[in-house]
Amino acid sequence: MQRSKNDVWVGIFVLIGAVAILFLALQSANLLTLSFQKSYTIYAKFDNVGGLKPKAAVRSAGVVVGRVEKIIFDDKSFQARVTLAMESRYVFPKDSSLKILTSGLLGEQYLGLEPGADEKTLVAEDTVSNTQSAMVLESLIGQFLYSKAAEGSGPEPAKGKK
C-alpha cells in the first residue's frame, strides 16, 4: 500500500513539472499571454506589415504596453489593418506614431509606439494614422544592388596619356 501511495505522489509531481514546462515553452514562444489588465482597442494601417504576427508585442520605451490582436487586409485602401489591444493603464497622445521594428538582426517583429505631444489621448476605437511600415530585407538588398549596378553602367573615364 505504501508503494502505490508513493507512486501517486511521484505521478502528481511529474504531471505538475510537465505542465510547468509546457507553460514556459508557450510563454517563451509568445503563443500564450496571460494578462489580467483591462484593455482598449485601437487600430493602425500599414502598407507592409512584413513578418508581424498576432500576439506580437506593442512596446514603448522598451516596455510592453499592448499586443497585436489581429491583422487583416483592407481591400478598400489596399493596406493591412492591425488591431491592437492596449493595456488601459497606459495612455498615449493622439498624435503618437507606430513603426514595425525587429528584435535584433533577424529576430521577431514588434510594434514600437512613440508618444506624440498632443493633449488629447487615444481612446477605444481610435486609429493611429502616423505609421511606418516594416523594412523588408529583400527590398533593401535589391535597392543596394540596383544602385551599385547603376554606378557601374556609367561612361568609362577617359584614359589620359602619360
Coordinates of C-alpha atoms in Angstrom, one line a residue:
M1 CA 0.0 0.0 0.0
Q2 CA 2.9 2.4 0.8
R3 CA 4.5 1.8 -2.6
S4 CA 1.3 2.7 -4.5
K5 CA 0.9 5.9 -2.4
N6 CA 4.5 6.9 -3.3
D7 CA 3.7 6.2 -7.0
V8 CA 0.7 8.5 -6.9
W9 CA 2.8 11.3 -5.4
V10 CA 5.6 10.8 -7.9
G11 CA 3.0 10.8 -10.7
I12 CA 1.5 14.1 -9.4
F13 CA 4.9 15.7 -9.2
V14 CA 5.8 14.6 -12.8
L15 CA 2.5 15.9 -14.0
I16 CA 3.0 19.3 -12.4
G17 CA 6.5 19.5 -13.9
A18 CA 5.2 18.7 -17.3
V19 CA 2.5 21.4 -17.1
A20 CA 5.1 23.9 -15.9
I21 CA 7.5 23.1 -18.8
L22 CA 4.6 23.4 -21.3
F23 CA 3.6 26.8 -19.8
L24 CA 7.2 28.1 -20.1
A25 CA 7.5 26.8 -23.7
L26 CA 4.3 28.5 -24.7
Q27 CA 5.2 31.7 -22.9
S28 CA 8.7 31.9 -24.4
A29 CA 7.3 31.2 -27.9
N30 CA 4.9 34.1 -27.5
L31 CA 1.9 31.7 -28.0
L32 CA 0.4 32.3 -24.6
T33 CA -0.1 35.6 -22.9
L34 CA -1.7 35.9 -19.6
S35 CA -2.8 39.4 -18.8
F36 CA -5.5 40.3 -16.3
Q37 CA -5.2 44.0 -17.2
K38 CA -8.2 45.7 -18.8
S39 CA -7.5 46.8 -22.3
Y40 CA -8.9 49.1 -25.0
T41 CA -8.7 48.5 -28.8
I42 CA -7.1 50.9 -31.3
Y43 CA -6.3 50.4 -35.0
A44 CA -3.4 51.2 -37.4
K45 CA -3.0 50.8 -41.1
F46 CA 0.3 49.8 -42.7
D47 CA 1.5 49.5 -46.3
N48 CA 3.5 46.4 -45.4
V49 CA 3.5 44.5 -42.1
G50 CA 6.4 42.2 -43.1
G51 CA 6.5 39.3 -40.6
L52 CA 4.4 40.9 -37.9
K53 CA 2.1 38.3 -36.3
P54 CA -0.9 38.4 -33.9
K55 CA 0.2 38.3 -30.3
A56 CA 3.3 40.4 -31.1
A57 CA 4.2 43.0 -28.5
V58 CA 3.5 46.7 -28.7
R59 CA 6.4 48.4 -26.9
S60 CA 7.0 52.0 -25.8
A61 CA 10.5 52.8 -24.3
G62 CA 11.1 49.0 -24.3
V63 CA 8.1 48.2 -22.1
V64 CA 5.3 46.0 -23.4
V65 CA 2.1 48.2 -23.3
G66 CA -0.1 46.1 -25.5
R67 CA -0.4 43.3 -28.0
V68 CA -1.4 42.8 -31.6
E69 CA -4.8 41.2 -31.7
K70 CA -5.3 40.6 -35.4
I71 CA -4.1 41.6 -38.8
I72 CA -6.4 41.8 -41.8
F73 CA -6.2 43.2 -45.4
D74 CA -8.4 46.2 -46.1
D75 CA -9.5 45.8 -49.7
K76 CA -10.7 49.4 -50.0
S77 CA -7.4 51.1 -49.1
F78 CA -5.2 48.1 -50.0
Q79 CA -3.4 48.2 -46.7
A80 CA -3.0 45.9 -43.7
R81 CA -5.3 46.9 -40.8
V82 CA -3.8 46.0 -37.5
T83 CA -6.0 45.7 -34.4
L84 CA -4.1 46.5 -31.1
A85 CA -5.2 45.7 -27.5
M86 CA -3.6 48.3 -25.4
E87 CA -3.4 48.0 -21.6
S88 CA -5.8 50.6 -20.1
R89 CA -3.3 51.7 -17.5
Y90 CA -1.2 53.2 -20.3
V91 CA -2.5 56.3 -22.1
F92 CA -0.8 57.9 -25.2
P93 CA -1.3 61.1 -27.1
K94 CA -3.5 61.1 -30.2
D95 CA -0.5 62.0 -32.4
S96 CA 1.6 59.1 -31.4
S97 CA 3.3 57.1 -34.1
L98 CA 3.7 53.3 -34.7
K99 CA 6.5 51.6 -36.5
I100 CA 7.3 48.0 -37.1
L101 CA 10.7 47.1 -35.6
T102 CA 12.7 43.9 -35.3
S103 CA 14.4 42.4 -32.2
G104 CA 18.0 42.0 -33.3
L105 CA 19.1 41.5 -36.9
L106 CA 16.7 38.6 -37.7
G107 CA 14.6 38.4 -34.6
E108 CA 10.8 38.7 -34.1
Q109 CA 9.0 41.8 -35.2
Y110 CA 7.0 44.0 -32.8
L111 CA 5.4 47.4 -32.9
G112 CA 7.2 50.4 -31.5
L113 CA 4.9 53.2 -30.1
E114 CA 6.4 56.6 -29.9
P115 CA 4.3 59.1 -27.9
G116 CA 3.4 62.4 -29.5
A117 CA 2.8 65.8 -27.9
D118 CA -1.0 66.2 -28.4
E119 CA -3.0 66.9 -25.2
K120 CA -5.9 64.6 -26.4
T121 CA -5.3 61.0 -25.8
L122 CA -6.0 57.8 -27.7
V123 CA -9.3 56.2 -26.7
A124 CA -11.0 53.0 -27.7
E125 CA -11.7 52.5 -31.4
D126 CA -9.3 55.3 -32.4
T127 CA -7.0 54.9 -35.5
V128 CA -3.3 55.8 -35.4
S129 CA -2.6 57.5 -38.7
N130 CA 1.2 58.1 -38.3
T131 CA 2.7 54.7 -39.1
Q132 CA 5.9 53.4 -40.6
S133 CA 5.9 50.0 -42.4
A134 CA 8.3 47.2 -41.9
M135 CA 11.7 47.3 -43.6
V136 CA 11.8 44.3 -45.9
L137 CA 15.4 42.9 -46.1
E138 CA 14.9 41.6 -49.7
S139 CA 13.9 45.0 -51.0
L140 CA 16.8 46.8 -49.2
I141 CA 19.2 44.4 -50.8
G142 CA 17.6 44.9 -54.2
Q143 CA 17.8 48.7 -53.9
F144 CA 21.5 48.4 -52.9
L145 CA 22.3 46.1 -55.8
Y146 CA 20.4 48.3 -58.2
S147 CA 22.2 51.4 -57.1
K148 CA 25.6 49.6 -57.4
A149 CA 24.7 48.4 -60.9
A150 CA 23.7 52.0 -61.9
E151 CA 27.0 53.3 -60.7
G152 CA 28.9 50.8 -62.8
S153 CA 27.0 51.4 -66.0
G154 CA 28.1 55.0 -66.4
P155 CA 30.5 56.1 -69.1
E156 CA 34.0 54.9 -68.7
P157 CA 36.5 57.6 -67.7
A158 CA 38.9 58.7 -70.4
K159 CA 42.3 57.3 -70.2
G160 CA 45.0 60.0 -70.2
K161 CA 48.4 59.9 -71.9
K162 CA 51.4 59.7 -69.8

